GROMACS .gro file of C-alpha atoms in nm:
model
  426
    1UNK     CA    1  -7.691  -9.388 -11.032
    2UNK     CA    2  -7.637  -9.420 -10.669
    3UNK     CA    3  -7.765  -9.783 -10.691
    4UNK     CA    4  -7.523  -9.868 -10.981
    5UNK     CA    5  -7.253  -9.768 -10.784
    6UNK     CA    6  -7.353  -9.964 -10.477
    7UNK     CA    7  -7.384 -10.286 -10.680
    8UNK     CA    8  -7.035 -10.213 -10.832
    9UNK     CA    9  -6.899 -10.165 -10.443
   10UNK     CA   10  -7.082 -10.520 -10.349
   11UNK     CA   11  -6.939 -10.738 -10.651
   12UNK     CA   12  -6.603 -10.581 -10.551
   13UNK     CA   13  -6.630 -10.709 -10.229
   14UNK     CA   14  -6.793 -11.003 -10.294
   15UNK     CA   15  -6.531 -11.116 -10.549
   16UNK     CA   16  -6.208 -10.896 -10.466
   17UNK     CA   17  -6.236 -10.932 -10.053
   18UNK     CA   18  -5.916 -11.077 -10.057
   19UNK     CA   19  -5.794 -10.838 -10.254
   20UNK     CA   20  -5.920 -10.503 -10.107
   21UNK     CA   21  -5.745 -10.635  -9.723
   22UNK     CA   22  -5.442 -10.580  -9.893
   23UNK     CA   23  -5.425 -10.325 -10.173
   24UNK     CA   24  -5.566 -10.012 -10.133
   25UNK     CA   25  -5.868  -9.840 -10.328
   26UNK     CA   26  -5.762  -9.684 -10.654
   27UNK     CA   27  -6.115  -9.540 -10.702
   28UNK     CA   28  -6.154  -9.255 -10.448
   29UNK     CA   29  -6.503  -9.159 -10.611
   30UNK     CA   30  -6.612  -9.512 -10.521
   31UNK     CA   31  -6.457  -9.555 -10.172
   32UNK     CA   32  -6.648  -9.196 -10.104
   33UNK     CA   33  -7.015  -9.245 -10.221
   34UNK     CA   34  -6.900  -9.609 -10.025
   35UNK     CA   35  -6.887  -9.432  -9.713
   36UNK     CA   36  -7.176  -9.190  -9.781
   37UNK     CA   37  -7.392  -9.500  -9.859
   38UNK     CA   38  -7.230  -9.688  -9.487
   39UNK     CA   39  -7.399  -9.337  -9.317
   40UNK     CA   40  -7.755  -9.408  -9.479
   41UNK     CA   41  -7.797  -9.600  -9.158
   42UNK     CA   42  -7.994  -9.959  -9.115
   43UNK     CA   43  -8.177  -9.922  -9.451
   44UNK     CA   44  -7.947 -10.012  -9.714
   45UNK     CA   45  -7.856 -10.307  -9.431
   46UNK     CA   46  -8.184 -10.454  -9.459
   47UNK     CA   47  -8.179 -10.492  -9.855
   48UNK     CA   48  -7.888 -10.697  -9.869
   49UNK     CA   49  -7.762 -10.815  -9.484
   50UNK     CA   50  -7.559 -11.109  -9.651
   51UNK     CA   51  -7.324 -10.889  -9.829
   52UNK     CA   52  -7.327 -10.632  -9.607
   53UNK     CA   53  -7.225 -10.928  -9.342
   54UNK     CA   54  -6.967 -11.045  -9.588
   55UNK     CA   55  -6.818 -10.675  -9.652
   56UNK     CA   56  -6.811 -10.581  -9.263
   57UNK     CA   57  -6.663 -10.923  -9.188
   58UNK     CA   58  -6.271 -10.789  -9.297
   59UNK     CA   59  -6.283 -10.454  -9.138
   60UNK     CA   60  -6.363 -10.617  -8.797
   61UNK     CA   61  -6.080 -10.859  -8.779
   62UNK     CA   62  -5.741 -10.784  -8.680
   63UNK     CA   63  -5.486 -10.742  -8.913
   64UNK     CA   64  -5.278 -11.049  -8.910
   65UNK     CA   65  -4.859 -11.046  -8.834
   66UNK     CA   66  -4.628 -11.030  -9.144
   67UNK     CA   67  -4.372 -11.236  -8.899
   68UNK     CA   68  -4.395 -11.527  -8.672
   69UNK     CA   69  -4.510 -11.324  -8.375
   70UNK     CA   70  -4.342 -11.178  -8.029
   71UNK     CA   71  -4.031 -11.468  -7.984
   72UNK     CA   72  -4.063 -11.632  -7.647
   73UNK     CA   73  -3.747 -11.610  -7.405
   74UNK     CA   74  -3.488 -11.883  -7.420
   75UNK     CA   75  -3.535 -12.148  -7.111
   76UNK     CA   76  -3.257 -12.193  -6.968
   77UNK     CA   77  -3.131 -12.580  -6.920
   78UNK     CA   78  -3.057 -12.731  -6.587
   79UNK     CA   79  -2.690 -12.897  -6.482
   80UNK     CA   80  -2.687 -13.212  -6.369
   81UNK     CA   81  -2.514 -13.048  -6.087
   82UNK     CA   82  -2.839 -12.868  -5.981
   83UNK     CA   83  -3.101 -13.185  -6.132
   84UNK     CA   84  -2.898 -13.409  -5.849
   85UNK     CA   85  -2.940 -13.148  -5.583
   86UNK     CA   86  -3.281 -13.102  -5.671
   87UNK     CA   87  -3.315 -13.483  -5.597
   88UNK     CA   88  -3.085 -13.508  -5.309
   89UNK     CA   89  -3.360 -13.225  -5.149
   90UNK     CA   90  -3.676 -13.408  -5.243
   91UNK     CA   91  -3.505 -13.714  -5.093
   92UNK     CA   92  -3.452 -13.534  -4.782
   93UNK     CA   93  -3.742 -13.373  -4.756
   94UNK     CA   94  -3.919 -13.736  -4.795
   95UNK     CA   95  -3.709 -13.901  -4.542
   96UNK     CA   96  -3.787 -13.624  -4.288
   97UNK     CA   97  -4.166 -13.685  -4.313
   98UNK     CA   98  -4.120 -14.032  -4.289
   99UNK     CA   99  -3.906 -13.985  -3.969
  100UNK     CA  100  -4.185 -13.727  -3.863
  101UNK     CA  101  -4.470 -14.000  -3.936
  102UNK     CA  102  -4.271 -14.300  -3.756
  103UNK     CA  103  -4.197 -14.035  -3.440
  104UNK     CA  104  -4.552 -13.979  -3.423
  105UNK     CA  105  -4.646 -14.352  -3.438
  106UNK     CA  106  -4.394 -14.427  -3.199
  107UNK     CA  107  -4.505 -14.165  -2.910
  108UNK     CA  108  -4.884 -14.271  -2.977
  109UNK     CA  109  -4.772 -14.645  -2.918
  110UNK     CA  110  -4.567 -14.513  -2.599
  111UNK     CA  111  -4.885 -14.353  -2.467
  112UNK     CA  112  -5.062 -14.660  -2.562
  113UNK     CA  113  -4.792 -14.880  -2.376
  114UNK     CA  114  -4.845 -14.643  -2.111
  115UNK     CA  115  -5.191 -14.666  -2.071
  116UNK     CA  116  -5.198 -15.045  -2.076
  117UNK     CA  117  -4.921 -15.067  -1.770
  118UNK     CA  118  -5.134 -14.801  -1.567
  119UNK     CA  119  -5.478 -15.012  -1.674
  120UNK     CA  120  -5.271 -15.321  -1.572
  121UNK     CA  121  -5.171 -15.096  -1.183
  122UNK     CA  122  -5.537 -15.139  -1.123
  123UNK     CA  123  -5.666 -15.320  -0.826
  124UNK     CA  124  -5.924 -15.535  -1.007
  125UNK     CA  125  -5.668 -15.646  -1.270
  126UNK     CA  126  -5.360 -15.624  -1.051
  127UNK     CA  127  -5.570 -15.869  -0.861
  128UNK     CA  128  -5.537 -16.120  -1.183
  129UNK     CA  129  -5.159 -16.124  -1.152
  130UNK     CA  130  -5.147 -16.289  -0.786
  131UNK     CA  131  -5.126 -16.611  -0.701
  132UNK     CA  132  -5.186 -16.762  -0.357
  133UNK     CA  133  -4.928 -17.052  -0.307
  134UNK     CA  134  -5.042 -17.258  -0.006
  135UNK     CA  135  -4.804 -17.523   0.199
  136UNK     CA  136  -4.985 -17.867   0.173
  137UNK     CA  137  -4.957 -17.911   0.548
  138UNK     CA  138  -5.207 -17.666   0.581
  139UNK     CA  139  -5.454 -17.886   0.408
  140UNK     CA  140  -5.412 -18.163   0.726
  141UNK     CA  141  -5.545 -17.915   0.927
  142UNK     CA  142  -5.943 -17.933   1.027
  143UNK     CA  143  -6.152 -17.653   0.878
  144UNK     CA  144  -5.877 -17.581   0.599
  145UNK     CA  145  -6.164 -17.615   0.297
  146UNK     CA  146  -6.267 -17.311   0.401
  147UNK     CA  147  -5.977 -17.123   0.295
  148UNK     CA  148  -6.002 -17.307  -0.092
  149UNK     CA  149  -6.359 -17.270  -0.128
  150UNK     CA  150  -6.350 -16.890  -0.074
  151UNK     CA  151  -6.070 -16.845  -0.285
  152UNK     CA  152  -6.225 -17.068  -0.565
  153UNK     CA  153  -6.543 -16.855  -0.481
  154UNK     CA  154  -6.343 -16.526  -0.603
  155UNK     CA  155  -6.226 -16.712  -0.869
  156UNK     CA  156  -5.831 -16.604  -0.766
  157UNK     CA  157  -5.544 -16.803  -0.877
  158UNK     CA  158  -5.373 -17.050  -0.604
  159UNK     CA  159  -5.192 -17.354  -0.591
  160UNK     CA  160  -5.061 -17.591  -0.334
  161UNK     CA  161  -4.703 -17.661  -0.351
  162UNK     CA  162  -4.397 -17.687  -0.103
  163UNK     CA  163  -4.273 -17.461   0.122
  164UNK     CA  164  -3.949 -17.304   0.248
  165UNK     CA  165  -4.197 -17.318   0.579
  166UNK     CA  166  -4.406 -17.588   0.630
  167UNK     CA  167  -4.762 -17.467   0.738
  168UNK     CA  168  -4.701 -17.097   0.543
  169UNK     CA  169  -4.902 -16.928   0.278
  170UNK     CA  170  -4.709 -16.689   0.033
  171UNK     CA  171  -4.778 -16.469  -0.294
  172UNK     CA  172  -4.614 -16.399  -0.647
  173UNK     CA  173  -4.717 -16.177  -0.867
  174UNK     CA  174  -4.688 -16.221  -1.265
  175UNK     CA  175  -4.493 -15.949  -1.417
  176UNK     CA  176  -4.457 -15.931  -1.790
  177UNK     CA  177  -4.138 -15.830  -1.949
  178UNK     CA  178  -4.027 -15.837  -2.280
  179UNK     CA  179  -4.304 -16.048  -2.366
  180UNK     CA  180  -4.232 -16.330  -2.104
  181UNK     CA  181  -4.396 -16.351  -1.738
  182UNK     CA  182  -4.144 -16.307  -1.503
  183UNK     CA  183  -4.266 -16.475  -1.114
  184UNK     CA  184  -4.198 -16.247  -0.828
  185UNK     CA  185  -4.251 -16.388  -0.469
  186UNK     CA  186  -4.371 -16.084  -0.246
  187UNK     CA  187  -4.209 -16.051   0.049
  188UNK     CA  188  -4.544 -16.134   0.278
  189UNK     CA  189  -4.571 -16.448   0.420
  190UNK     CA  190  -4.829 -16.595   0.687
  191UNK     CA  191  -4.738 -16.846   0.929
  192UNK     CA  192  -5.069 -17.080   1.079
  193UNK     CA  193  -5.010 -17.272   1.379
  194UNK     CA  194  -5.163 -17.459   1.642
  195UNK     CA  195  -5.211 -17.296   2.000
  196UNK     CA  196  -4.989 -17.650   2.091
  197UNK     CA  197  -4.737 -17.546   1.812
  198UNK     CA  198  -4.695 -17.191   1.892
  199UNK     CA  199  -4.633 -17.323   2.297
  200UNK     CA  200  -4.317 -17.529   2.173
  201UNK     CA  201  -4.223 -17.244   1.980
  202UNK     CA  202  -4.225 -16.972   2.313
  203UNK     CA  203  -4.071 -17.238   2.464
  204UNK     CA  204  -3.744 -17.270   2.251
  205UNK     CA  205  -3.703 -16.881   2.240
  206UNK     CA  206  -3.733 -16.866   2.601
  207UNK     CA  207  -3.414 -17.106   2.608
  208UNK     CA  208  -3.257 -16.959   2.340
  209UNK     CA  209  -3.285 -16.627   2.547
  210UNK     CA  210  -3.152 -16.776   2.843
  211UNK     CA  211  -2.831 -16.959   2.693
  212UNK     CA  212  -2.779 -16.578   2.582
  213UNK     CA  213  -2.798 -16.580   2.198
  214UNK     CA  214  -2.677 -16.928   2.157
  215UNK     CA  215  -2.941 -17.078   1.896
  216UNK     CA  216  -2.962 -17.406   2.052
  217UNK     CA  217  -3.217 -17.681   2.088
  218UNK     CA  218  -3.474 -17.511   1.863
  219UNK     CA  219  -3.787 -17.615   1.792
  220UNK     CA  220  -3.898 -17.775   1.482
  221UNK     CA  221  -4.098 -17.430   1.358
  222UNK     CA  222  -3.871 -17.192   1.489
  223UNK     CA  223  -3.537 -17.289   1.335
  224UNK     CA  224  -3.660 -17.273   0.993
  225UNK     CA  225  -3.854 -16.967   1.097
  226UNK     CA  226  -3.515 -16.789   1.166
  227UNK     CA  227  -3.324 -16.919   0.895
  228UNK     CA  228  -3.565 -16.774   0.600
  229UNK     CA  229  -3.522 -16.436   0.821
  230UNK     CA  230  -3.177 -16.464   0.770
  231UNK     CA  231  -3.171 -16.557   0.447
  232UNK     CA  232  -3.362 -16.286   0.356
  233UNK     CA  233  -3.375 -15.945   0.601
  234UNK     CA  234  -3.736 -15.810   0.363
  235UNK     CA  235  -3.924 -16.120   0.479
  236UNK     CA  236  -4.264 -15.963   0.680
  237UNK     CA  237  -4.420 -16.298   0.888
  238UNK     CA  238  -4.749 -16.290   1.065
  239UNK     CA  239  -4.806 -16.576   1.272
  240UNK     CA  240  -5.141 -16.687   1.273
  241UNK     CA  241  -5.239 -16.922   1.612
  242UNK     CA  242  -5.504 -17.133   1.605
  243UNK     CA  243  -5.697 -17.161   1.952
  244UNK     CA  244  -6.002 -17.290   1.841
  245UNK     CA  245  -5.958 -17.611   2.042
  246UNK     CA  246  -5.948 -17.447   2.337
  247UNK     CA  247  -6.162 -17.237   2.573
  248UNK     CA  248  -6.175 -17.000   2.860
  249UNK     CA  249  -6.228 -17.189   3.187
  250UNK     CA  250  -6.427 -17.133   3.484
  251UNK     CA  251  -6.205 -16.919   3.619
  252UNK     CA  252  -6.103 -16.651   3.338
  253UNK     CA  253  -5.766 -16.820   3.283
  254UNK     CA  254  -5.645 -16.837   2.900
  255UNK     CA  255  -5.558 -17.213   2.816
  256UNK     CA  256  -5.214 -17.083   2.682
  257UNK     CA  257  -5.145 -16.939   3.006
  258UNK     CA  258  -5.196 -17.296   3.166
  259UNK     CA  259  -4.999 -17.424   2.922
  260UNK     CA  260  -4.716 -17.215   2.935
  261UNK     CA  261  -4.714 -17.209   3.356
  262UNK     CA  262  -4.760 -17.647   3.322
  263UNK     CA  263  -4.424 -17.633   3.115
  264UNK     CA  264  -4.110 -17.517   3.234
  265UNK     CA  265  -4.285 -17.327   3.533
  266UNK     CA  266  -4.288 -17.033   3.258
  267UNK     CA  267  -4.459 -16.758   3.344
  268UNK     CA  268  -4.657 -16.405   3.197
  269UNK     CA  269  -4.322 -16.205   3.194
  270UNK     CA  270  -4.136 -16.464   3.049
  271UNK     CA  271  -4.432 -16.478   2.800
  272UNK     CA  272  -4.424 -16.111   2.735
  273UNK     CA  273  -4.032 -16.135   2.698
  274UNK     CA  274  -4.050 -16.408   2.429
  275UNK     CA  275  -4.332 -16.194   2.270
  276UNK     CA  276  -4.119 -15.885   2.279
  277UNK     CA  277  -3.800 -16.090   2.127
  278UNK     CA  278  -4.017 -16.222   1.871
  279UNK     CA  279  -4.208 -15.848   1.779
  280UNK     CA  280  -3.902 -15.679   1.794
  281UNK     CA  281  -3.607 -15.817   1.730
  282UNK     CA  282  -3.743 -16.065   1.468
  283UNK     CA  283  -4.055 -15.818   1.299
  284UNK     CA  284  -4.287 -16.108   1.320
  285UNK     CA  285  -4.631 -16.026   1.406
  286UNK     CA  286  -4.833 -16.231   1.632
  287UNK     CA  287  -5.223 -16.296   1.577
  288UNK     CA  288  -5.443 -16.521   1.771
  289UNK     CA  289  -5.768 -16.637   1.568
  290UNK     CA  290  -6.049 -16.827   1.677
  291UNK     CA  291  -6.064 -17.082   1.355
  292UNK     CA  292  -5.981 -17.112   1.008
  293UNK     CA  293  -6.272 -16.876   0.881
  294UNK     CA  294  -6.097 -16.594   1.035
  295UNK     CA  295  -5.757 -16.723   0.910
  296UNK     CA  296  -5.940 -16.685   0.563
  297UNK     CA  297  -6.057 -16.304   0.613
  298UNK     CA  298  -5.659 -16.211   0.767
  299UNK     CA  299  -5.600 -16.389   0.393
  300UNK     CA  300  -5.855 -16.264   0.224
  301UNK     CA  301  -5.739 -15.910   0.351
  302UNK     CA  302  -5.378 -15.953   0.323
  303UNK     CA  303  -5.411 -16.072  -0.130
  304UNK     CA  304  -5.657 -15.720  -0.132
  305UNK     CA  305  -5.377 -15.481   0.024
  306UNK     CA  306  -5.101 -15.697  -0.226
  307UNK     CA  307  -5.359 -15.603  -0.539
  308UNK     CA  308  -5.348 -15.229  -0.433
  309UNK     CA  309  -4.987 -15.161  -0.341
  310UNK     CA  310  -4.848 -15.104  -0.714
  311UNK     CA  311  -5.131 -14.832  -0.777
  312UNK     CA  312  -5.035 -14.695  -0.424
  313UNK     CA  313  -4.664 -14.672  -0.497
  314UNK     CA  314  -4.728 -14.527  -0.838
  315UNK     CA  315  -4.967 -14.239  -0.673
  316UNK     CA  316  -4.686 -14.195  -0.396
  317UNK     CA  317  -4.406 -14.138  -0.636
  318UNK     CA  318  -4.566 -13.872  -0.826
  319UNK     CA  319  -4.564 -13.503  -0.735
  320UNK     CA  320  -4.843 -13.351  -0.544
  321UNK     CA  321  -4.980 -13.100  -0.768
  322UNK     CA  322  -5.177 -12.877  -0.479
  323UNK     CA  323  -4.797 -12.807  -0.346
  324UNK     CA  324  -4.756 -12.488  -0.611
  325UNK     CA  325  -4.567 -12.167  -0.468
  326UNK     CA  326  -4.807 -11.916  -0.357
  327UNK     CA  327  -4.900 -11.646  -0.116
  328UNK     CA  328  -5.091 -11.871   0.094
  329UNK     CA  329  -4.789 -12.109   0.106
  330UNK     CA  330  -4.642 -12.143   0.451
  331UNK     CA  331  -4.264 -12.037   0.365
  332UNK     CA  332  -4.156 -11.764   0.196
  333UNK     CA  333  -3.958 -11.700  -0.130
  334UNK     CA  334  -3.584 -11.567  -0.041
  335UNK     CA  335  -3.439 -11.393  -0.405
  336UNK     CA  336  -3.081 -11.377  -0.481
  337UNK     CA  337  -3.059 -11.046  -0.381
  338UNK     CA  338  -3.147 -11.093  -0.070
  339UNK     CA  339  -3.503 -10.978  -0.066
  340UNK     CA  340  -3.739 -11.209   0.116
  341UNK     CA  341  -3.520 -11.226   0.432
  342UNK     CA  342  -3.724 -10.995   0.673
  343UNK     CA  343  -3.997 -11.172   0.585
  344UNK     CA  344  -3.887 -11.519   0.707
  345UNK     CA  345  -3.776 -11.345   1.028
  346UNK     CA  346  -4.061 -11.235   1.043
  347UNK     CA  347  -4.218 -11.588   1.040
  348UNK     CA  348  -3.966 -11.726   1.241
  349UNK     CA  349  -4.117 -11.516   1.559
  350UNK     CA  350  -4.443 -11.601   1.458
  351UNK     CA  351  -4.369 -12.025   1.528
  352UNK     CA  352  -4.389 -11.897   1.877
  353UNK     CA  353  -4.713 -11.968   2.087
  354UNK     CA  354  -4.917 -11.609   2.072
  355UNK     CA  355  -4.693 -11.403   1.896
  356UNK     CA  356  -4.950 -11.243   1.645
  357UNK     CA  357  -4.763 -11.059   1.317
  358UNK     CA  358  -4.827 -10.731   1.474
  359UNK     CA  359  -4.570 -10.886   1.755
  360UNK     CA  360  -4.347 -11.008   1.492
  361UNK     CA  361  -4.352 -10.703   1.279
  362UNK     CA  362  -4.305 -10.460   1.580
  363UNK     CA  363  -3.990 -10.677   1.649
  364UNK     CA  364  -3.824 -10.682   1.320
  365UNK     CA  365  -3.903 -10.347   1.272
  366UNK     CA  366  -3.645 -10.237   1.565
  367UNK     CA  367  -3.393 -10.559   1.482
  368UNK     CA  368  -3.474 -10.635   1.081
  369UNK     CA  369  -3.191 -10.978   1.131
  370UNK     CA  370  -3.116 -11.185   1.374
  371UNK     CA  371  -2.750 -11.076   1.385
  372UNK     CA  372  -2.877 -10.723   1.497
  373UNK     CA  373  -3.089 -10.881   1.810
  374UNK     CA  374  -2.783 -11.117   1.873
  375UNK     CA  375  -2.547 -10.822   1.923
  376UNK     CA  376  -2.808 -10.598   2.107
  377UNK     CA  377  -2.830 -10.925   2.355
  378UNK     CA  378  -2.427 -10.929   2.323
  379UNK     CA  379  -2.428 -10.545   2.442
  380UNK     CA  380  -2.628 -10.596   2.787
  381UNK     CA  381  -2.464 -10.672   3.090
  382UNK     CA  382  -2.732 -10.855   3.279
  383UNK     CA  383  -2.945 -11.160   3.204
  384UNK     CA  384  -3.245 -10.990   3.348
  385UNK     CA  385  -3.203 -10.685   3.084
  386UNK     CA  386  -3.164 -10.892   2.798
  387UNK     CA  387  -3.495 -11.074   2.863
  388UNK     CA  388  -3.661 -10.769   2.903
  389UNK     CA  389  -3.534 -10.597   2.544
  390UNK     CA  390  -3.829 -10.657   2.376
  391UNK     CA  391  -4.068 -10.575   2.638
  392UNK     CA  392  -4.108 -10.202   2.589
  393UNK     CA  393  -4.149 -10.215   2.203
  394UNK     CA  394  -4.487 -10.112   2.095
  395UNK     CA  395  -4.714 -10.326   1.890
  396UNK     CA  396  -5.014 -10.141   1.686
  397UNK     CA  397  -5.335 -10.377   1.585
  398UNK     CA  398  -5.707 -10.251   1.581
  399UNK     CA  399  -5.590  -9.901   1.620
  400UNK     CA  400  -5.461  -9.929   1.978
  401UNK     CA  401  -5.102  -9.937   2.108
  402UNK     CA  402  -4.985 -10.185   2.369
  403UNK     CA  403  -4.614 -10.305   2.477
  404UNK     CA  404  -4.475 -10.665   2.430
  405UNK     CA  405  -4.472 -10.742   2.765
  406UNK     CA  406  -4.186 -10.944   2.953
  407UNK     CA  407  -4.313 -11.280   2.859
  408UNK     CA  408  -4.267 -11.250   2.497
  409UNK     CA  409  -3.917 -11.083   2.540
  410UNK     CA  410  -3.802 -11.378   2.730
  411UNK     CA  411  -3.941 -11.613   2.494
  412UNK     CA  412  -3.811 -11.459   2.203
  413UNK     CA  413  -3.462 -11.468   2.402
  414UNK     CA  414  -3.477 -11.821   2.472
  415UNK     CA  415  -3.597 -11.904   2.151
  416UNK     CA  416  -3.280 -11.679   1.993
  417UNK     CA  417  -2.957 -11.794   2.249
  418UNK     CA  418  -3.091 -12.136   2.366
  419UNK     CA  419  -2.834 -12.407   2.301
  420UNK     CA  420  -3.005 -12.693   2.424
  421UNK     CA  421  -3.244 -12.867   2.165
  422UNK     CA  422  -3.546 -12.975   2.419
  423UNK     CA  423  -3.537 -12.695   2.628
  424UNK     CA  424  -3.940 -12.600   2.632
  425UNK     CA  425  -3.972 -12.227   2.518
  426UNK     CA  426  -4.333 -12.175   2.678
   0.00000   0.00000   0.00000
């Protein structure tokens, strides 16, 4: 019986499934022995696991929605108002990373800039820039080649051209701005002469000097000479003399000397004068040379210190960074309020020649300003009293005890009242 009934609850489900998800049971004797037969375990699965798959299959899924489900919220739609500032703030947002991007390509181009001029401040490529400009008189000269195969040797730029002064070497330096090489001519320029030369030169400042200022029958060197100095006041001229052709006599006596005493009965102070006029008063410096290879080292010399002076100036100008504030610093911080003072009193005594800090302390102890010691000195009668003020003040170093003594009370006295600006405290 039980096994009628079991087939009857299979064909149901097999061919009224759809049916029994939606109607009830009207057969509670069947839907009981069903359930009786579901607690008879995994036996009656194993006759049949197809159906019993088929008949589990609607009781496991979950019963479906009569309506169309939970209705999502309404979105809201956007102004145009609100769609425009949307744009207008993705447009600025854009913009201010491009201006972000270009300000960081700029600054790395600056430091690159940067690092090219300070590359360029180098000696060995400052040295590139320079050109020695030589005065084709020069070349007329004996021994001259010298000069051009040395500086073809180093493989430095020079040319031979004109003069404002005949027998002078100058410089320029290539300086590039705004794309273009701009010439500048430095303001060193050398002056070679003959030992005869230089003679007629002394010769027409000694005149000059004696007609009292009146630049009169010059010679040929010299009145050129003066007018480029003139013309322009940052001019620095070495003159270079020659005296190869000449030597030292028998006697010890220079050959310029000779010369200069053979013409116009001139002599050594009137050759130290025109030496002193031309030093001085002019700023030209006087060299004497044996020949033209040392005329090439003073040249040589002179291009090296013009290929180092823009790396020099540059290292000048900037700060000195071991010159920080600090405790070992010489002077001392004074604050607003006032606190600081003592303490450069304090160091003020010390300036003096054995005055220890002990000394120094011991005196502003008793007078903490100068005002205070200023008015004690005011209040004595005597000159003798007021240099001994200090002298009985005692002074503790080491543990021991000893006075100031007379000698530093009349230093610190003369040091304190002394109007006159040389007067020697020690």
């Amino acid at each position: 019986m039980s096994l009628l009934r079991r087939a009857k609850t299979w064909e149901i489900s097999d061919s009224e499934g759809s049916d029994a998800e939606t109607k009830p049971d009207l057969n509670p004797e069947v839907a009981t022995e069903t359930k009786e037969d579901q607690s008879s375990g995994d036996q009656n699965r194993s006759v049949l696991p197809a159906a019993a798959g088929r008949q589990s299959a609607p009781s496991l899924s979950p019963p479906r929605p009569q309506g169309s489900g939970t209705p999502s919220p309404t979105r809201k739609r956007r102004t145009k108002e609100e769609i425009e500032a949307d744009r207008q703030k993705a447009k600025e947002r854009k913009e201010e990373r491009e201006r972000q991007r270009a300000a960081r390509v700029q600054e790395k181009e600056e430091r690159r800039e940067a690092a090219e001029r300070l590359k360029s401040l180098r000696p060995e490529n400052c040295l590139k820039c320079l050109t020695v400009r030589l005065d084709p008189a020069l070349l007329q000269q004996d021994g001259s080649d010298i000069l051009l195969d040395t500086l073809a040797a180093f493989e430095w730029r020079f040319s031979i051209e004109s003069q404002q002064l005949s027998h002078s070497i100058t410089w320029t330096r290539d300086l590039p701005q705004q794309g273009e090489d701009v010439s500048v001519e430095e303001e060193q320029v050398v002056l070679v002469l003959g030992l005869a030369d230089f003679m007629d030169m002394v010769i027409s400042v000694k005149r000059m000097l004696d007609s009292e200022g009146e630049e009169t029958e010059r010679g040929s060197f010299l009145s050129p000479l003066l007018e480029c100095l003139n013309r322009d006041a940052q001019k620095v001229v070495t003159l270079l003399v020659i005296e190869s052709n000449y030597s030292i006599n028998a006697c010890g006596e220079h050959p310029r000397d000779e010369m200069l005493q053979s013409k116009l009965g001139m002599k050594n102070v009137d050759i130290e004068e025109v030496l002193v006029y031309l030093q001085l008063c002019k700023n030209i410096s006087l060299v004497f040379l044996d020949g033209w290879q040392d005329v090439t080292d003073h040249v040589c010399a002179v291009t090296k210190a013009l290929s180092k002076r823009p790396f020099k100036l540059l290292t000048e100008r900037a700060e000195l960074p071991f010159c920080v504030d600090g405790s070992w610093a010489s002077g001392v911080r004074v604050e607003r309020d006032g606190s600081g003072l003592v303490e450069v009193w304090s160091k003020q005594i010390q300036q003096l020649n054995r005055v220890s800090p002990a000394v120094a302390s011991a005196v502003t102890a008793s007078y903490p300003s100068p005002q205070l010691l200023l008015q004690a000195y005011q209040s004595l009668a005597s000159e003798e009293e007021r240099k001994g003020l200090l002298a009985g003040l005692l002074v503790k170093s080491g543990g021991k005890e000893r006075r100031i003594g007379p000698e530093i009370s009349a230093r610190v006295y003369r040091c304190v009242t002394a109007q006159n600006p040389q007067l020697v405290l020690d």
